[in-house]
Tab-separated table of C-alpha atoms in Angstrom:
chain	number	residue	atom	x	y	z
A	1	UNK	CA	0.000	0.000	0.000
A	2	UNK	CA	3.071	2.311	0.330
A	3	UNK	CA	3.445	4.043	-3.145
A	4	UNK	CA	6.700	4.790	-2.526
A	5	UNK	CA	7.830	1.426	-1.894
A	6	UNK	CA	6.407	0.200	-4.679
A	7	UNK	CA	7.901	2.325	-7.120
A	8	UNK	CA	11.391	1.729	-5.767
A	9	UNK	CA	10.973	-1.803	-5.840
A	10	UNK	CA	9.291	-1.466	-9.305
A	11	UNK	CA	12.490	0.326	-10.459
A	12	UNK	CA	15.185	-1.769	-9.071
A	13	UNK	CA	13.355	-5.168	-10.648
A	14	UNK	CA	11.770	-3.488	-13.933
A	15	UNK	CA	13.561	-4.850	-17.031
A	16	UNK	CA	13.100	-3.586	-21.078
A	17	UNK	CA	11.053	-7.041	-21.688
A	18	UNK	CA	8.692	-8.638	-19.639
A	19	UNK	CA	9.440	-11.633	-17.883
A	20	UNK	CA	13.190	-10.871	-18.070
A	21	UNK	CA	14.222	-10.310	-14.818
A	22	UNK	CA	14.894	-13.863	-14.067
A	23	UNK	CA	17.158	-14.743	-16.326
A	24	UNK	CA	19.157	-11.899	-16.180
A	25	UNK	CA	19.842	-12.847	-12.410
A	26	UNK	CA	20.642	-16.131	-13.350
A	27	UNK	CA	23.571	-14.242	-16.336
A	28	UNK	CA	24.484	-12.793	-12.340
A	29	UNK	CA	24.866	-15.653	-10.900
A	30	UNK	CA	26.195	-17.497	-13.880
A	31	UNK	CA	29.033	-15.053	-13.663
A	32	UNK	CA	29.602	-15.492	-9.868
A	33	UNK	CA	29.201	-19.269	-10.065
A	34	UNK	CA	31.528	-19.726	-12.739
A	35	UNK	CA	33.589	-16.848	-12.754
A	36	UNK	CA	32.485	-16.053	-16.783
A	37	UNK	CA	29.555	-14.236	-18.335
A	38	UNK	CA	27.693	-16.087	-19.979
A	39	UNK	CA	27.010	-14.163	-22.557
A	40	UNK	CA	30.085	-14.506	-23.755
A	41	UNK	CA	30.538	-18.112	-23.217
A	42	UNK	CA	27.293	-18.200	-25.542
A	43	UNK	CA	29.542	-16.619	-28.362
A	44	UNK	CA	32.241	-18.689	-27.786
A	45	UNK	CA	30.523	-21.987	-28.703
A	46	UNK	CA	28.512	-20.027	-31.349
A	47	UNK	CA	31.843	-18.821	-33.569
A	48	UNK	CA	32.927	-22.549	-32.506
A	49	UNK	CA	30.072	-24.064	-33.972
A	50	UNK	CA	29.212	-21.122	-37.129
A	51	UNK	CA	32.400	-19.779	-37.778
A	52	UNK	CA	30.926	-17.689	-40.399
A	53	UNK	CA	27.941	-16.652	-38.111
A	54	UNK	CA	24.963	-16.077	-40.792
A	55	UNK	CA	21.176	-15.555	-39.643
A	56	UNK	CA	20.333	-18.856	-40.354
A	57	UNK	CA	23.565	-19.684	-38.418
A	58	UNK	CA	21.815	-18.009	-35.680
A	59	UNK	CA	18.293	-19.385	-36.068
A	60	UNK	CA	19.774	-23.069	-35.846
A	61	UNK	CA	21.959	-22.055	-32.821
A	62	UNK	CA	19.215	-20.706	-30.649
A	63	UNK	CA	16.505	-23.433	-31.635
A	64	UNK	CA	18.837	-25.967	-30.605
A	65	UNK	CA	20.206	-24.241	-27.680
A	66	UNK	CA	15.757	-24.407	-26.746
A	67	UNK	CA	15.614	-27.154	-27.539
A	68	UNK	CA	18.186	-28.628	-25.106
A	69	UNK	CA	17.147	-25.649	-22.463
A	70	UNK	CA	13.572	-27.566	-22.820
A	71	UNK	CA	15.082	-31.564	-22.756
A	72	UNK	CA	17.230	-30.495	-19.364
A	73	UNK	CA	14.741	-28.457	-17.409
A	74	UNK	CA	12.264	-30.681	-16.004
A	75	UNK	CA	14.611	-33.562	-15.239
A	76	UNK	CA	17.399	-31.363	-14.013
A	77	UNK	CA	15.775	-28.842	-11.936
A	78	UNK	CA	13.029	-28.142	-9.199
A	79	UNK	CA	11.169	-25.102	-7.619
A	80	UNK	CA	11.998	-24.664	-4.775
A	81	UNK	CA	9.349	-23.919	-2.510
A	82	UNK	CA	7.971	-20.565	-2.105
A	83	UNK	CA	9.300	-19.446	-5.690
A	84	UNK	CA	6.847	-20.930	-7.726
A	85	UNK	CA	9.288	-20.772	-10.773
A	86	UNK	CA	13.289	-22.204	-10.832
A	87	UNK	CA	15.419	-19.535	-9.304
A	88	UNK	CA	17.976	-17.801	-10.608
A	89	UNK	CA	20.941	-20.194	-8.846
A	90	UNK	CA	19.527	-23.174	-10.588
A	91	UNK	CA	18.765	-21.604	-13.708
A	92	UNK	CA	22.689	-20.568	-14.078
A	93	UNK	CA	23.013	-24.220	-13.344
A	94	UNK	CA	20.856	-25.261	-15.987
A	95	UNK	CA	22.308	-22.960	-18.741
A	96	UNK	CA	25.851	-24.214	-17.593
A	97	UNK	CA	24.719	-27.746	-18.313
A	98	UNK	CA	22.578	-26.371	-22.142
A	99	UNK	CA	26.458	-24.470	-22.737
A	100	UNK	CA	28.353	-28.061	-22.158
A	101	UNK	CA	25.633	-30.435	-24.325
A	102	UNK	CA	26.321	-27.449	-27.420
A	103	UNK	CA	29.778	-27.590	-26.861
A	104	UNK	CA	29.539	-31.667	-27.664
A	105	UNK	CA	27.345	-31.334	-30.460
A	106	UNK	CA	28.272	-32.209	-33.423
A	107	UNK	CA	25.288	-32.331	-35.789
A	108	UNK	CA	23.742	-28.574	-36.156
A	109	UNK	CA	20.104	-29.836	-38.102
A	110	UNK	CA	16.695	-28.436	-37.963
A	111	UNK	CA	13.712	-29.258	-40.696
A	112	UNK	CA	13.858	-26.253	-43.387
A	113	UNK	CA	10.107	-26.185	-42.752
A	114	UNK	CA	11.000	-25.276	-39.201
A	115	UNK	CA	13.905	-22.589	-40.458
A	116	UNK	CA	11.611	-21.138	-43.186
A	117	UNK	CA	9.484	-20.643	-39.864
A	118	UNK	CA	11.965	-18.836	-37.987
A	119	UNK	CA	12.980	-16.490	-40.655
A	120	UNK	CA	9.236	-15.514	-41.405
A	121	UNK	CA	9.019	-14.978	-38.058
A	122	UNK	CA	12.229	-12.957	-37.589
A	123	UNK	CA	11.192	-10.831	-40.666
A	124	UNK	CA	7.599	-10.476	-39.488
A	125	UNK	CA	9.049	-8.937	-36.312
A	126	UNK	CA	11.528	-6.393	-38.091
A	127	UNK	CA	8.405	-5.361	-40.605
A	128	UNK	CA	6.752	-4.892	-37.513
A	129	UNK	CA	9.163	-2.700	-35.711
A	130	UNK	CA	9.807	-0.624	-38.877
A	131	UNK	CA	5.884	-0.325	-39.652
A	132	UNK	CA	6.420	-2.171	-42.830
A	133	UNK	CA	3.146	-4.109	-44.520
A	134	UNK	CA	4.857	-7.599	-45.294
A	135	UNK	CA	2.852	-10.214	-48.044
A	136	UNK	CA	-0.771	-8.654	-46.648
A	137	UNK	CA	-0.301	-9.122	-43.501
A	138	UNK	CA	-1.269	-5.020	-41.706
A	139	UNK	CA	1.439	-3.632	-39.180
A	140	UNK	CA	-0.585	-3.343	-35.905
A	141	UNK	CA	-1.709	0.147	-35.241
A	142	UNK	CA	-0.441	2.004	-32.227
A	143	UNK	CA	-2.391	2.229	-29.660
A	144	UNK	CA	-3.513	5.778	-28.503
A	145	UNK	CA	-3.690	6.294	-24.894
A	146	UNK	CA	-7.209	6.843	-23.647
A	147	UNK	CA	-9.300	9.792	-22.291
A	148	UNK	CA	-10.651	10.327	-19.019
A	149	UNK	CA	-13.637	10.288	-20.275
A	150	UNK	CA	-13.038	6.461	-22.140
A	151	UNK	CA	-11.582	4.964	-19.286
A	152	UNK	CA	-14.145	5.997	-16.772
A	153	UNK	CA	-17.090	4.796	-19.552
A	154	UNK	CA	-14.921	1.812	-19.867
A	155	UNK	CA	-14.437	0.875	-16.099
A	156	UNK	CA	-18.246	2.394	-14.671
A	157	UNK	CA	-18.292	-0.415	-12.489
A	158	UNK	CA	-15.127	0.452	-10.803
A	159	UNK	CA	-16.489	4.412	-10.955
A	160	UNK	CA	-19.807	3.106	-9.336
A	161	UNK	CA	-18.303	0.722	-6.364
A	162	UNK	CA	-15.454	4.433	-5.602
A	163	UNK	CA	-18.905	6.323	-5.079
A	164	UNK	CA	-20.189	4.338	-3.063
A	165	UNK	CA	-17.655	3.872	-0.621
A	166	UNK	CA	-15.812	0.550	-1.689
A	167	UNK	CA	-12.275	0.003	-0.839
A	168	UNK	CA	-9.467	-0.942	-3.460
A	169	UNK	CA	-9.246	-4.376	-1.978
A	170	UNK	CA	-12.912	-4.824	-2.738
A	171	UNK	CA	-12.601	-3.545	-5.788
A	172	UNK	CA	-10.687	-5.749	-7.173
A	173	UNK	CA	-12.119	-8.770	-5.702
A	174	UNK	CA	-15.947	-7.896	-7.083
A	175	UNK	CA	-14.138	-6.858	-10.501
A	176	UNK	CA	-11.212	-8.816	-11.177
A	177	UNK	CA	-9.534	-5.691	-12.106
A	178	UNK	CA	-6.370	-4.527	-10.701
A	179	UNK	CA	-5.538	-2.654	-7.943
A	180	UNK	CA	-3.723	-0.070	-10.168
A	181	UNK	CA	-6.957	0.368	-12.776
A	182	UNK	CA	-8.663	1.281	-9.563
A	183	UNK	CA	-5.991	3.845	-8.575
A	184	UNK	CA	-6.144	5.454	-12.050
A	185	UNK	CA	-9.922	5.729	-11.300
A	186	UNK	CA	-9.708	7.501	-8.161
A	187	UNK	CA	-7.344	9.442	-9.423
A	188	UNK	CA	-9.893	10.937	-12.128
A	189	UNK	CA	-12.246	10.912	-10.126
């Protein structure tokens, strides 16, 4: 309930992409575990493996390097409880282990349906960030933040419960909404 708590705790775990966070305390721990970055043990077996490091050099490296991340994670690993995800300790672990398997591997394969896949996908994302129509397909719009007026009409019932008296908690548990929507409410109102 303390704004001010919350924002500092918002800004010391906020990351550019969501659902982040983890994993780049597991490149921490990686690098106090091992005494390396891992991102640079990633290149390392990637010029190994793709010496002359194309896209589709790249495409192959990463769905394999899934692939493996996938194979080793459920019988290699375990929440611990309370976390309700693998922490960051055993996640450095578990990329340690994905780094050693690519560093073995010998055979560098995936279907060309699969890679045809990737690079649509890949180019689909570029079109997208440039604003670039690709084969029909429309670049999403960007969205316009809303009025006052549109997000009270939108979220009356959260308008209604405010007048008449209704805490935030309540709010949200008659609604569904979050506790923030409620706070941008109040705030208009």
């Amino acid at each position: 309930n303390c704004k001010d708590t919350m924002w500092a705790w918002i800004k010391n775990t906020s990351t550019a992409f969501y659902d982040t966070l983890r994993y780049l305390m597991a490149f921490e721990a990686y690098e106090k575990i091992y005494g390396v970055k891992f991102q640079s043990e990633v290149q390392k077996v990637f010029v190994s493996k793709f010496p002359e490091q194309t896209t589709s050099d790249n495409q192959v490296f990463f769905e394999v390097f899934g692939q493996i991340y996938g194979e080793k994670l459920t019988p290699n690993t375990t929440i611990h409880f309370g976390e309700g995800q693998t922490n960051p300790s055993t996640k450095a672990f578990l990329l340690r282990e994905v780094l050693l398997a690519l560093k073995g591997k010998t055979e560098w394969t995936i279907s060309k349906e699969r890679l045809k896949e990737l690079e649509d996908k890949s180019n689909q994302v570029l079109a997208d960030f440039l604003g670039i129509e690709t084969k029909g397909k429309s670049v999403p719009k960007k969205r316009t933040p809303m009025t006052k007026d549109q997000l009270l009409k939108k979220h009356n019932d959260i308008k209604e419960l405010l007048q008449q008296g209704s805490t935030t908690s309540e709010i949200v548990k008659l609604t569904g909404k979050s506790s923030s929507t409620v706070y941008k409410i109040q705030k208009i109102l």
